[in-house]
Each structure stands twice: as C-alpha cells, then as structure tokens.
Amino acid sequence: AQSVTQPDIHITVSEGASLELRCNYSYGATPYLFWYVQSPGQGLQLLLKYFSGDTLVQGIKGFEAEFKRSQSSFNLRKPSVHWSDAAEYFCAVGAGDSGNTPLVFGKGTRLSVIA
Amino acid sequence: DGGITQSPKYLFRKEGQNVTLSCEQNLNHDAMYWYRQDPGQGLRLIYYSQIVNDFQKGDIAEGYSVSREKKESFPLTVTSAQKNPTAFYLCASSMPTWRSLGGTDTQYFGPGTRLTVL
C-alpha cells in the first residue's frame, strides 16, 4: 500500500525567499505523484504532477518539483515566495496502474509567509 | 464551465439527524471520491466510486453512506451513527489514464462543505 510523509507540519518563510517543501512516499512500483495547494476554507488545487519522463516537473504559480527515486522523494520548490503563496500544501501518491484508484495524501504542510 | 460543485457550502446538523451533502461534476469523469478533512489529519478517504452503480468503502466509511445512480452525481449521507461528523468534506473526480489526454488519475476537487453538529 502507498503512504506519504510530509515531515514539516508548519514552515515560515520570508517573502522573496526560496522554498522547499518535503515529501517522502512509499510505494513498490513507479508512483504517480502530485502536489496540491489549499487556501483556507477552499478545495484543493492541483499544482503539478509526475507520471514518467523528466524527473523535474514544472507546475503553476512558479512551482516545480523533483522526483528522486533513490530517495523516495518528491520535494516541491519555488525560488521566490510571494505572500499569496501562504496556504496548506499536500503531497499525494497514486498507484495508477489499475486506473482511478484513490490517491493517498500526506497530512499537509502549512506555509506562512512573513514580510 | 466544467467543474465540480458541492452544496451547501455550510451545513449545520442537530445530533441524531441524517444529512446529505451534494456533489455534482460535469467533467464526464468516471470516478468520484469523498474525503473528510480535519485539522492536522490531511485528507481521509470515506467512499469512492469508479463507475455508476458501484462504490467502495474507504478508510473511514463507518457512519456514512453514498449512492451513484448517475455519472454526474455522488451524494454523501452523514448518518446519526457517525459519532464525530463535524469536519470539512471534499468531493473529487478523476478520469482513467487510457481516456485522458496527458493526465492520469488526476483528481480534481470541489470547493468543499463544512459540516457542523450543533
């Protein structure tokens, strides 16, 4: 069975600083990996996803993530954080091989941005 | 506009009452999902349906029921048997790899319903 660990519950960064949110997954085969963002009281919005190919994937809002199979990681990065990036971020893993199987989500990392 | 709608946005329930949360999608997706979100707990799967007239229990199905009579709709009923129903409920849908363009099993989420038990 798949599992996801987001080691950081809460991160605070200064506006303009770089950001890295960590995600470690457990899955025997090649995983399908996702990052979602959630603003307070809202649904989840897809930031980016990895299925195969280039291990560095680009997403919306200037985010990128790198899949490292040897480390079972899929960390999310942004070179310069904006105040509007303050939100909760969820990493998720899917099996994908059988189609339409539920994703397994991490518990999330809350990002605060200070001036 | 294609998307997923959930209603109502806020719902209040008295102890002992059943309530039904609505989820509708016009994305022509086959699969739909219900998640429960509590602070610090991430998303926990309640039920999912891969096709009309079929659904499977998730990790925390006790006290909940669903139906999938139409492809577009996947309502969730929170029954009186659910001991702690106050939470944020999220509905999602997805399309399988072999039918999607450039994506696979990507789940798209509705805006959520916040249920509070009084």
JSON list of C-alpha atoms in Angstrom, two decimals:
[
{"chain": "A", "resi": 1, "resn": "ALA", "atom": "CA", "xyz": [0.00, 0.00, 0.00]},
{"chain": "A", "resi": 2, "resn": "GLN", "atom": "CA", "xyz": [1.12, 3.53, -0.64]},
{"chain": "A", "resi": 3, "resn": "SER", "atom": "CA", "xyz": [1.95, 6.07, 2.04]},
{"chain": "A", "resi": 4, "resn": "VAL", "atom": "CA", "xyz": [3.11, 9.68, 2.10]},
{"chain": "A", "resi": 5, "resn": "THR", "atom": "CA", "xyz": [5.05, 11.57, 4.73]},
{"chain": "A", "resi": 6, "resn": "GLN", "atom": "CA", "xyz": [5.33, 15.32, 4.87]},
{"chain": "A", "resi": 7, "resn": "PRO", "atom": "CA", "xyz": [7.84, 15.85, 7.69]},
{"chain": "A", "resi": 8, "resn": "ASP", "atom": "CA", "xyz": [7.15, 19.55, 8.20]},
{"chain": "A", "resi": 9, "resn": "ILE", "atom": "CA", "xyz": [3.82, 20.49, 9.73]},
{"chain": "A", "resi": 10, "resn": "HIS", "atom": "CA", "xyz": [4.40, 24.23, 9.50]},
{"chain": "A", "resi": 11, "resn": "ILE", "atom": "CA", "xyz": [7.01, 26.32, 7.70]},
{"chain": "A", "resi": 12, "resn": "THR", "atom": "CA", "xyz": [7.51, 30.07, 7.82]},
{"chain": "A", "resi": 13, "resn": "VAL", "atom": "CA", "xyz": [9.49, 31.88, 5.14]},
{"chain": "A", "resi": 14, "resn": "SER", "atom": "CA", "xyz": [10.11, 35.50, 4.31]},
{"chain": "A", "resi": 15, "resn": "GLU", "atom": "CA", "xyz": [8.59, 36.96, 1.17]},
{"chain": "A", "resi": 16, "resn": "GLY", "atom": "CA", "xyz": [11.13, 36.68, -1.66]},
{"chain": "A", "resi": 17, "resn": "ALA", "atom": "CA", "xyz": [12.99, 33.78, -0.05]},
{"chain": "A", "resi": 18, "resn": "SER", "atom": "CA", "xyz": [13.22, 30.36, -1.62]},
{"chain": "A", "resi": 19, "resn": "LEU", "atom": "CA", "xyz": [11.01, 27.49, -0.51]},
{"chain": "A", "resi": 20, "resn": "GLU", "atom": "CA", "xyz": [11.32, 23.73, -0.36]},
{"chain": "A", "resi": 21, "resn": "LEU", "atom": "CA", "xyz": [8.55, 21.52, 0.99]},
{"chain": "A", "resi": 22, "resn": "ARG", "atom": "CA", "xyz": [9.48, 17.91, 1.62]},
{"chain": "A", "resi": 23, "resn": "CYS", "atom": "CA", "xyz": [7.55, 14.83, 0.61]},
{"chain": "A", "resi": 24, "resn": "ASN", "atom": "CA", "xyz": [8.57, 11.20, 1.01]},
{"chain": "A", "resi": 25, "resn": "TYR", "atom": "CA", "xyz": [6.48, 8.37, -0.36]},
{"chain": "A", "resi": 26, "resn": "SER", "atom": "CA", "xyz": [6.35, 4.63, -0.02]},
{"chain": "A", "resi": 27, "resn": "TYR", "atom": "CA", "xyz": [5.24, 2.55, -2.99]},
{"chain": "A", "resi": 28, "resn": "GLY", "atom": "CA", "xyz": [6.68, -0.57, -4.59]},
{"chain": "A", "resi": 29, "resn": "ALA", "atom": "CA", "xyz": [6.23, 0.33, -8.24]},
{"chain": "A", "resi": 30, "resn": "THR", "atom": "CA", "xyz": [6.64, 3.59, -10.11]},
{"chain": "A", "resi": 31, "resn": "PRO", "atom": "CA", "xyz": [4.41, 6.07, -8.34]},
{"chain": "A", "resi": 32, "resn": "TYR", "atom": "CA", "xyz": [2.21, 8.78, -9.68]},
{"chain": "A", "resi": 33, "resn": "LEU", "atom": "CA", "xyz": [2.95, 11.87, -7.58]},
{"chain": "A", "resi": 34, "resn": "PHE", "atom": "CA", "xyz": [1.02, 15.07, -7.06]},
{"chain": "A", "resi": 35, "resn": "TRP", "atom": "CA", "xyz": [1.22, 18.34, -5.20]},
{"chain": "A", "resi": 36, "resn": "TYR", "atom": "CA", "xyz": [-1.95, 20.22, -4.32]},
{"chain": "A", "resi": 37, "resn": "VAL", "atom": "CA", "xyz": [-2.47, 23.58, -2.61]},
{"chain": "A", "resi": 38, "resn": "GLN", "atom": "CA", "xyz": [-5.39, 24.57, -0.39]},
{"chain": "A", "resi": 39, "resn": "SER", "atom": "CA", "xyz": [-6.34, 28.06, 0.73]},
{"chain": "A", "resi": 40, "resn": "PRO", "atom": "CA", "xyz": [-8.37, 28.31, 3.94]},
{"chain": "A", "resi": 41, "resn": "GLY", "atom": "CA", "xyz": [-11.91, 27.05, 3.53]},
{"chain": "A", "resi": 42, "resn": "GLN", "atom": "CA", "xyz": [-11.36, 26.08, -0.09]},
{"chain": "A", "resi": 43, "resn": "GLY", "atom": "CA", "xyz": [-10.94, 22.92, -2.11]},
{"chain": "A", "resi": 44, "resn": "LEU", "atom": "CA", "xyz": [-7.61, 21.59, -3.34]},
{"chain": "A", "resi": 45, "resn": "GLN", "atom": "CA", "xyz": [-5.98, 22.95, -6.48]},
{"chain": "A", "resi": 46, "resn": "LEU", "atom": "CA", "xyz": [-3.51, 20.86, -8.46]},
{"chain": "A", "resi": 47, "resn": "LEU", "atom": "CA", "xyz": [-0.05, 22.45, -8.62]},
{"chain": "A", "resi": 48, "resn": "LEU", "atom": "CA", "xyz": [1.80, 19.78, -10.57]},
{"chain": "A", "resi": 49, "resn": "LYS", "atom": "CA", "xyz": [2.08, 16.06, -11.16]},
{"chain": "A", "resi": 50, "resn": "TYR", "atom": "CA", "xyz": [4.65, 13.44, -12.11]},
{"chain": "A", "resi": 51, "resn": "PHE", "atom": "CA", "xyz": [3.88, 10.28, -14.04]},
{"chain": "A", "resi": 52, "resn": "SER", "atom": "CA", "xyz": [7.03, 9.47, -16.02]},
{"chain": "A", "resi": 53, "resn": "GLY", "atom": "CA", "xyz": [9.83, 11.02, -18.03]},
{"chain": "A", "resi": 54, "resn": "ASP", "atom": "CA", "xyz": [11.69, 14.13, -16.91]},
{"chain": "A", "resi": 55, "resn": "THR", "atom": "CA", "xyz": [12.09, 13.98, -13.16]},
{"chain": "A", "resi": 56, "resn": "LEU", "atom": "CA", "xyz": [11.86, 17.76, -12.81]},
{"chain": "A", "resi": 57, "resn": "VAL", "atom": "CA", "xyz": [8.30, 18.89, -13.37]},
{"chain": "A", "resi": 58, "resn": "GLN", "atom": "CA", "xyz": [7.01, 22.40, -13.68]},
{"chain": "A", "resi": 59, "resn": "GLY", "atom": "CA", "xyz": [3.70, 23.49, -12.29]},
{"chain": "A", "resi": 60, "resn": "ILE", "atom": "CA", "xyz": [1.51, 26.50, -11.95]},
{"chain": "A", "resi": 61, "resn": "LYS", "atom": "CA", "xyz": [2.34, 29.62, -9.93]},
{"chain": "A", "resi": 62, "resn": "GLY", "atom": "CA", "xyz": [6.08, 29.16, -10.46]},
{"chain": "A", "resi": 63, "resn": "PHE", "atom": "CA", "xyz": [6.36, 25.89, -8.53]},
{"chain": "A", "resi": 64, "resn": "GLU", "atom": "CA", "xyz": [8.45, 22.92, -9.53]},
{"chain": "A", "resi": 65, "resn": "ALA", "atom": "CA", "xyz": [9.12, 19.51, -8.03]},
{"chain": "A", "resi": 66, "resn": "GLU", "atom": "CA", "xyz": [11.80, 16.90, -8.49]},
{"chain": "A", "resi": 67, "resn": "PHE", "atom": "CA", "xyz": [11.22, 13.16, -8.35]},
{"chain": "A", "resi": 68, "resn": "LYS", "atom": "CA", "xyz": [14.15, 11.28, -6.81]},
{"chain": "A", "resi": 69, "resn": "ARG", "atom": "CA", "xyz": [13.55, 7.57, -6.92]},
{"chain": "A", "resi": 70, "resn": "SER", "atom": "CA", "xyz": [16.67, 6.75, -4.87]},
{"chain": "A", "resi": 71, "resn": "GLN", "atom": "CA", "xyz": [15.39, 8.92, -2.03]},
{"chain": "A", "resi": 72, "resn": "SER", "atom": "CA", "xyz": [11.67, 8.17, -2.49]},
{"chain": "A", "resi": 73, "resn": "SER", "atom": "CA", "xyz": [11.10, 11.90, -2.50]},
{"chain": "A", "resi": 74, "resn": "PHE", "atom": "CA", "xyz": [9.12, 14.45, -4.45]},
{"chain": "A", "resi": 75, "resn": "ASN", "atom": "CA", "xyz": [10.01, 17.82, -2.95]},
{"chain": "A", "resi": 76, "resn": "LEU", "atom": "CA", "xyz": [8.25, 20.99, -4.00]},
{"chain": "A", "resi": 77, "resn": "ARG", "atom": "CA", "xyz": [10.29, 24.13, -4.64]},
{"chain": "A", "resi": 78, "resn": "LYS", "atom": "CA", "xyz": [9.81, 27.76, -5.51]},
{"chain": "A", "resi": 79, "resn": "PRO", "atom": "CA", "xyz": [12.70, 30.19, -5.99]},
{"chain": "A", "resi": 80, "resn": "SER", "atom": "CA", "xyz": [10.93, 33.27, -4.63]},
{"chain": "A", "resi": 81, "resn": "VAL", "atom": "CA", "xyz": [7.87, 33.08, -2.40]},
{"chain": "A", "resi": 82, "resn": "HIS", "atom": "CA", "xyz": [5.05, 35.60, -2.62]},
{"chain": "A", "resi": 83, "resn": "TRP", "atom": "CA", "xyz": [2.69, 36.47, 0.22]},
{"chain": "A", "resi": 84, "resn": "SER", "atom": "CA", "xyz": [-0.15, 34.88, -1.77]},
{"chain": "A", "resi": 85, "resn": "ASP", "atom": "CA", "xyz": [1.60, 31.50, -1.52]},
{"chain": "A", "resi": 86, "resn": "ALA", "atom": "CA", "xyz": [0.58, 31.23, 2.13]},
{"chain": "A", "resi": 87, "resn": "ALA", "atom": "CA", "xyz": [-1.63, 28.12, 2.20]},
{"chain": "A", "resi": 88, "resn": "GLU", "atom": "CA", "xyz": [-1.56, 24.44, 3.03]},
{"chain": "A", "resi": 89, "resn": "TYR", "atom": "CA", "xyz": [0.26, 22.11, 0.68]},
{"chain": "A", "resi": 90, "resn": "PHE", "atom": "CA", "xyz": [-0.48, 18.42, 0.22]},
{"chain": "A", "resi": 91, "resn": "CYS", "atom": "CA", "xyz": [1.61, 15.76, -1.43]},
{"chain": "A", "resi": 92, "resn": "ALA", "atom": "CA", "xyz": [-0.19, 12.69, -2.77]},
{"chain": "A", "resi": 93, "resn": "VAL", "atom": "CA", "xyz": [0.74, 9.37, -4.33]},
{"chain": "A", "resi": 94, "resn": "GLY", "atom": "CA", "xyz": [-1.31, 7.17, -6.61]},
{"chain": "A", "resi": 95, "resn": "ALA", "atom": "CA", "xyz": [-0.86, 3.66, -7.93]},
{"chain": "A", "resi": 96, "resn": "GLY", "atom": "CA", "xyz": [-2.22, 4.48, -11.35]},
{"chain": "A", "resi": 97, "resn": "ASP", "atom": "CA", "xyz": [-1.68, 1.04, -12.79]},
{"chain": "A", "resi": 98, "resn": "SER", "atom": "CA", "xyz": [-5.27, -0.01, -12.23]},
{"chain": "A", "resi": 99, "resn": "GLY", "atom": "CA", "xyz": [-6.86, 3.29, -13.08]},
{"chain": "A", "resi": 100, "resn": "ASN", "atom": "CA", "xyz": [-8.97, 5.55, -10.94]},
{"chain": "A", "resi": 101, "resn": "THR", "atom": "CA", "xyz": [-7.64, 4.27, -7.66]},
{"chain": "A", "resi": 102, "resn": "PRO", "atom": "CA", "xyz": [-7.79, 6.73, -4.78]},
{"chain": "A", "resi": 103, "resn": "LEU", "atom": "CA", "xyz": [-4.79, 8.87, -4.02]},
{"chain": "A", "resi": 104, "resn": "VAL", "atom": "CA", "xyz": [-3.10, 8.70, -0.65]},
{"chain": "A", "resi": 105, "resn": "PHE", "atom": "CA", "xyz": [-2.40, 12.11, 0.83]},
{"chain": "A", "resi": 106, "resn": "GLY", "atom": "CA", "xyz": [0.15, 13.35, 3.30]},
{"chain": "A", "resi": 107, "resn": "LYS", "atom": "CA", "xyz": [-1.03, 15.32, 6.30]},
{"chain": "A", "resi": 108, "resn": "GLY", "atom": "CA", "xyz": [-0.02, 18.59, 4.75]},
{"chain": "A", "resi": 109, "resn": "THR", "atom": "CA", "xyz": [2.46, 21.40, 5.37]},
{"chain": "A", "resi": 110, "resn": "ARG", "atom": "CA", "xyz": [1.16, 24.80, 6.30]},
{"chain": "A", "resi": 111, "resn": "LEU", "atom": "CA", "xyz": [3.15, 27.64, 4.79]},
{"chain": "A", "resi": 112, "resn": "SER", "atom": "CA", "xyz": [3.23, 31.06, 6.39]},
{"chain": "A", "resi": 113, "resn": "VAL", "atom": "CA", "xyz": [4.85, 33.99, 4.61]},
{"chain": "A", "resi": 114, "resn": "ILE", "atom": "CA", "xyz": [6.19, 36.98, 6.51]},
{"chain": "A", "resi": 115, "resn": "ALA", "atom": "CA", "xyz": [7.17, 40.37, 5.18]},
{"chain": "B", "resi": 1, "resn": "ASP", "atom": "CA", "xyz": [-17.59, 25.90, -17.40]},
{"chain": "B", "resi": 2, "resn": "GLY", "atom": "CA", "xyz": [-16.54, 22.40, -16.44]},
{"chain": "B", "resi": 3, "resn": "GLY", "atom": "CA", "xyz": [-16.04, 21.60, -12.82]},
{"chain": "B", "resi": 4, "resn": "ILE", "atom": "CA", "xyz": [-17.18, 20.10, -9.58]},
{"chain": "B", "resi": 5, "resn": "THR", "atom": "CA", "xyz": [-19.81, 21.72, -7.41]},
{"chain": "B", "resi": 6, "resn": "GLN", "atom": "CA", "xyz": [-20.60, 20.94, -3.80]},
{"chain": "B", "resi": 7, "resn": "SER", "atom": "CA", "xyz": [-23.57, 22.16, -1.86]},
{"chain": "B", "resi": 8, "resn": "PRO", "atom": "CA", "xyz": [-24.25, 23.55, 0.57]},
{"chain": "B", "resi": 9, "resn": "LYS", "atom": "CA", "xyz": [-21.04, 25.37, 1.49]},
{"chain": "B", "resi": 10, "resn": "TYR", "atom": "CA", "xyz": [-22.00, 25.33, 5.18]},
{"chain": "B", "resi": 11, "resn": "LEU", "atom": "CA", "xyz": [-24.29, 22.82, 6.84]},
{"chain": "B", "resi": 12, "resn": "PHE", "atom": "CA", "xyz": [-25.48, 22.57, 10.41]},
{"chain": "B", "resi": 13, "resn": "ARG", "atom": "CA", "xyz": [-26.88, 19.39, 11.85]},
{"chain": "B", "resi": 14, "resn": "LYS", "atom": "CA", "xyz": [-28.52, 18.56, 15.12]},
{"chain": "B", "resi": 15, "resn": "GLU", "atom": "CA", "xyz": [-27.49, 15.47, 16.99]},
{"chain": "B", "resi": 16, "resn": "GLY", "atom": "CA", "xyz": [-29.31, 12.39, 15.71]},
{"chain": "B", "resi": 17, "resn": "GLN", "atom": "CA", "xyz": [-30.11, 13.78, 12.26]},
{"chain": "B", "resi": 18, "resn": "ASN", "atom": "CA", "xyz": [-29.02, 12.44, 8.91]},
{"chain": "B", "resi": 19, "resn": "VAL", "atom": "CA", "xyz": [-27.76, 14.99, 6.39]},
{"chain": "B", "resi": 20, "resn": "THR", "atom": "CA", "xyz": [-26.87, 14.67, 2.72]},
{"chain": "B", "resi": 21, "resn": "LEU", "atom": "CA", "xyz": [-24.04, 16.52, 1.03]},
{"chain": "B", "resi": 22, "resn": "SER", "atom": "CA", "xyz": [-24.31, 17.07, -2.68]},
{"chain": "B", "resi": 23, "resn": "CYS", "atom": "CA", "xyz": [-21.51, 16.63, -5.22]},
{"chain": "B", "resi": 24, "resn": "GLU", "atom": "CA", "xyz": [-22.01, 17.14, -8.95]},
{"chain": "B", "resi": 25, "resn": "GLN", "atom": "CA", "xyz": [-19.48, 17.13, -11.79]},
{"chain": "B", "resi": 26, "resn": "ASN", "atom": "CA", "xyz": [-19.79, 17.96, -15.48]},
{"chain": "B", "resi": 27, "resn": "LEU", "atom": "CA", "xyz": [-16.28, 16.82, -16.42]},
{"chain": "B", "resi": 28, "resn": "ASN", "atom": "CA", "xyz": [-17.51, 13.48, -17.75]},
{"chain": "B", "resi": 29, "resn": "HIS", "atom": "CA", "xyz": [-15.27, 11.75, -15.23]},
{"chain": "B", "resi": 30, "resn": "ASP", "atom": "CA", "xyz": [-15.90, 8.13, -14.39]},
{"chain": "B", "resi": 31, "resn": "ALA", "atom": "CA", "xyz": [-14.65, 8.12, -10.82]},
{"chain": "B", "resi": 32, "resn": "MET", "atom": "CA", "xyz": [-15.73, 10.18, -7.84]},
{"chain": "B", "resi": 33, "resn": "TYR", "atom": "CA", "xyz": [-14.46, 10.35, -4.28]},
{"chain": "B", "resi": 34, "resn": "TRP", "atom": "CA", "xyz": [-15.40, 11.68, -0.86]},
{"chain": "B", "resi": 35, "resn": "TYR", "atom": "CA", "xyz": [-12.78, 12.80, 1.64]},
{"chain": "B", "resi": 36, "resn": "ARG", "atom": "CA", "xyz": [-13.02, 14.10, 5.15]},
{"chain": "B", "resi": 37, "resn": "GLN", "atom": "CA", "xyz": [-10.56, 16.72, 6.36]},
{"chain": "B", "resi": 38, "resn": "ASP", "atom": "CA", "xyz": [-9.83, 17.50, 9.98]},
{"chain": "B", "resi": 39, "resn": "PRO", "atom": "CA", "xyz": [-7.12, 19.90, 11.21]},
{"chain": "B", "resi": 40, "resn": "GLY", "atom": "CA", "xyz": [-3.71, 18.21, 11.12]},
{"chain": "B", "resi": 41, "resn": "GLN", "atom": "CA", "xyz": [-5.12, 14.99, 9.68]},
{"chain": "B", "resi": 42, "resn": "GLY", "atom": "CA", "xyz": [-4.82, 15.57, 5.97]},
{"chain": "B", "resi": 43, "resn": "LEU", "atom": "CA", "xyz": [-7.48, 14.00, 3.75]},
{"chain": "B", "resi": 44, "resn": "ARG", "atom": "CA", "xyz": [-9.03, 10.69, 4.68]},
{"chain": "B", "resi": 45, "resn": "LEU", "atom": "CA", "xyz": [-10.99, 8.67, 2.15]},
{"chain": "B", "resi": 46, "resn": "ILE", "atom": "CA", "xyz": [-14.61, 7.92, 3.02]},
{"chain": "B", "resi": 47, "resn": "TYR", "atom": "CA", "xyz": [-16.01, 6.30, -0.14]},
{"chain": "B", "resi": 48, "resn": "TYR", "atom": "CA", "xyz": [-15.19, 6.19, -3.81]},
{"chain": "B", "resi": 49, "resn": "SER", "atom": "CA", "xyz": [-16.95, 5.10, -6.97]},
{"chain": "B", "resi": 50, "resn": "GLN", "atom": "CA", "xyz": [-15.21, 4.06, -10.15]},
{"chain": "B", "resi": 51, "resn": "ILE", "atom": "CA", "xyz": [-18.37, 3.60, -12.17]},
{"chain": "B", "resi": 52, "resn": "VAL", "atom": "CA", "xyz": [-22.11, 4.21, -11.94]},
{"chain": "B", "resi": 53, "resn": "ASN", "atom": "CA", "xyz": [-23.99, 1.91, -9.56]},
{"chain": "B", "resi": 54, "resn": "ASP", "atom": "CA", "xyz": [-20.79, 0.77, -7.87]},
{"chain": "B", "resi": 55, "resn": "PHE", "atom": "CA", "xyz": [-18.81, 2.14, -4.94]},
{"chain": "B", "resi": 56, "resn": "GLN", "atom": "CA", "xyz": [-16.23, 1.02, -2.40]},
{"chain": "B", "resi": 57, "resn": "LYS", "atom": "CA", "xyz": [-15.57, 1.88, 1.21]},
{"chain": "B", "resi": 58, "resn": "GLY", "atom": "CA", "xyz": [-12.55, 3.93, 2.06]},
{"chain": "B", "resi": 59, "resn": "ASP", "atom": "CA", "xyz": [-10.63, 4.10, 5.30]},
{"chain": "B", "resi": 60, "resn": "ILE", "atom": "CA", "xyz": [-13.33, 5.77, 7.39]},
{"chain": "B", "resi": 61, "resn": "ALA", "atom": "CA", "xyz": [-16.67, 4.67, 5.91]},
{"chain": "B", "resi": 62, "resn": "GLU", "atom": "CA", "xyz": [-18.44, 3.93, 9.19]},
{"chain": "B", "resi": 63, "resn": "GLY", "atom": "CA", "xyz": [-21.38, 6.24, 9.75]},
{"chain": "B", "resi": 64, "resn": "TYR", "atom": "CA", "xyz": [-21.53, 7.34, 6.11]},
{"chain": "B", "resi": 65, "resn": "SER", "atom": "CA", "xyz": [-23.43, 6.15, 3.05]},
{"chain": "B", "resi": 66, "resn": "VAL", "atom": "CA", "xyz": [-23.31, 7.01, -0.65]},
{"chain": "B", "resi": 67, "resn": "SER", "atom": "CA", "xyz": [-25.10, 6.32, -3.92]},
{"chain": "B", "resi": 68, "resn": "ARG", "atom": "CA", "xyz": [-24.02, 6.61, -7.53]},
{"chain": "B", "resi": 69, "resn": "GLU", "atom": "CA", "xyz": [-27.14, 6.48, -9.69]},
{"chain": "B", "resi": 70, "resn": "LYS", "atom": "CA", "xyz": [-25.82, 8.96, -12.24]},
{"chain": "B", "resi": 71, "resn": "LYS", "atom": "CA", "xyz": [-22.34, 9.56, -13.58]},
{"chain": "B", "resi": 72, "resn": "GLU", "atom": "CA", "xyz": [-22.54, 13.23, -12.66]},
{"chain": "B", "resi": 73, "resn": "SER", "atom": "CA", "xyz": [-23.64, 12.86, -9.06]},
{"chain": "B", "resi": 74, "resn": "PHE", "atom": "CA", "xyz": [-22.21, 11.25, -5.92]},
{"chain": "B", "resi": 75, "resn": "PRO", "atom": "CA", "xyz": [-24.12, 12.36, -2.80]},
{"chain": "B", "resi": 76, "resn": "LEU", "atom": "CA", "xyz": [-22.81, 11.58, 0.66]},
{"chain": "B", "resi": 77, "resn": "THR", "atom": "CA", "xyz": [-25.13, 10.98, 3.61]},
{"chain": "B", "resi": 78, "resn": "VAL", "atom": "CA", "xyz": [-23.76, 11.51, 7.08]},
{"chain": "B", "resi": 79, "resn": "THR", "atom": "CA", "xyz": [-25.86, 9.36, 9.34]},
{"chain": "B", "resi": 80, "resn": "SER", "atom": "CA", "xyz": [-26.58, 9.62, 13.04]},
{"chain": "B", "resi": 81, "resn": "ALA", "atom": "CA", "xyz": [-24.20, 6.70, 13.52]},
{"chain": "B", "resi": 82, "resn": "GLN", "atom": "CA", "xyz": [-21.23, 8.95, 12.71]},
{"chain": "B", "resi": 83, "resn": "LYS", "atom": "CA", "xyz": [-20.04, 9.93, 16.19]},
{"chain": "B", "resi": 84, "resn": "ASN", "atom": "CA", "xyz": [-18.00, 12.97, 15.30]},
{"chain": "B", "resi": 85, "resn": "PRO", "atom": "CA", "xyz": [-19.23, 14.37, 11.98]},
{"chain": "B", "resi": 86, "resn": "THR", "atom": "CA", "xyz": [-18.03, 17.95, 12.38]},
{"chain": "B", "resi": 87, "resn": "ALA", "atom": "CA", "xyz": [-15.44, 18.35, 9.61]},
{"chain": "B", "resi": 88, "resn": "PHE", "atom": "CA", "xyz": [-14.72, 19.74, 6.16]},
{"chain": "B", "resi": 89, "resn": "TYR", "atom": "CA", "xyz": [-15.88, 17.39, 3.39]},
{"chain": "B", "resi": 90, "resn": "LEU", "atom": "CA", "xyz": [-14.29, 17.36, -0.04]},
{"chain": "B", "resi": 91, "resn": "CYS", "atom": "CA", "xyz": [-15.53, 15.69, -3.18]},
{"chain": "B", "resi": 92, "resn": "ALA", "atom": "CA", "xyz": [-13.25, 14.87, -6.11]},
{"chain": "B", "resi": 93, "resn": "SER", "atom": "CA", "xyz": [-13.45, 13.21, -9.51]},
{"chain": "B", "resi": 94, "resn": "SER", "atom": "CA", "xyz": [-10.98, 11.68, -11.94]},
{"chain": "B", "resi": 95, "resn": "MET", "atom": "CA", "xyz": [-10.67, 10.07, -15.37]},
{"chain": "B", "resi": 96, "resn": "PRO", "atom": "CA", "xyz": [-8.51, 6.99, -16.03]},
{"chain": "B", "resi": 97, "resn": "THR", "atom": "CA", "xyz": [-5.25, 7.11, -18.00]},
{"chain": "B", "resi": 98, "resn": "TRP", "atom": "CA", "xyz": [-6.47, 5.43, -21.12]},
{"chain": "B", "resi": 99, "resn": "ARG", "atom": "CA", "xyz": [-9.19, 8.03, -21.58]},
{"chain": "B", "resi": 100, "resn": "SER", "atom": "CA", "xyz": [-7.43, 11.19, -20.55]},
{"chain": "B", "resi": 101, "resn": "LEU", "atom": "CA", "xyz": [-5.18, 13.44, -22.54]},
{"chain": "B", "resi": 102, "resn": "GLY", "atom": "CA", "xyz": [-1.83, 13.90, -20.88]},
{"chain": "B", "resi": 103, "resn": "GLY", "atom": "CA", "xyz": [-3.09, 13.08, -17.44]},
{"chain": "B", "resi": 104, "resn": "THR", "atom": "CA", "xyz": [-3.92, 10.06, -15.46]},
{"chain": "B", "resi": 105, "resn": "ASP", "atom": "CA", "xyz": [-5.95, 9.62, -12.37]},
{"chain": "B", "resi": 106, "resn": "THR", "atom": "CA", "xyz": [-5.52, 13.27, -11.61]},
{"chain": "B", "resi": 107, "resn": "GLN", "atom": "CA", "xyz": [-8.17, 14.17, -9.07]},
{"chain": "B", "resi": 108, "resn": "TYR", "atom": "CA", "xyz": [-9.99, 17.46, -9.30]},
{"chain": "B", "resi": 109, "resn": "PHE", "atom": "CA", "xyz": [-11.66, 18.81, -6.22]},
{"chain": "B", "resi": 110, "resn": "GLY", "atom": "CA", "xyz": [-14.82, 20.69, -5.42]},
{"chain": "B", "resi": 111, "resn": "PRO", "atom": "CA", "xyz": [-14.88, 23.68, -3.05]},
{"chain": "B", "resi": 112, "resn": "GLY", "atom": "CA", "xyz": [-15.95, 21.64, -0.03]},
{"chain": "B", "resi": 113, "resn": "THR", "atom": "CA", "xyz": [-18.78, 21.58, 2.51]},
{"chain": "B", "resi": 114, "resn": "ARG", "atom": "CA", "xyz": [-18.21, 22.44, 6.15]},
{"chain": "B", "resi": 115, "resn": "LEU", "atom": "CA", "xyz": [-20.49, 20.40, 8.37]},
{"chain": "B", "resi": 116, "resn": "THR", "atom": "CA", "xyz": [-21.03, 21.41, 11.98]},
{"chain": "B", "resi": 117, "resn": "VAL", "atom": "CA", "xyz": [-23.01, 19.44, 14.52]},
{"chain": "B", "resi": 118, "resn": "LEU", "atom": "CA", "xyz": [-24.87, 21.60, 17.00]}
]
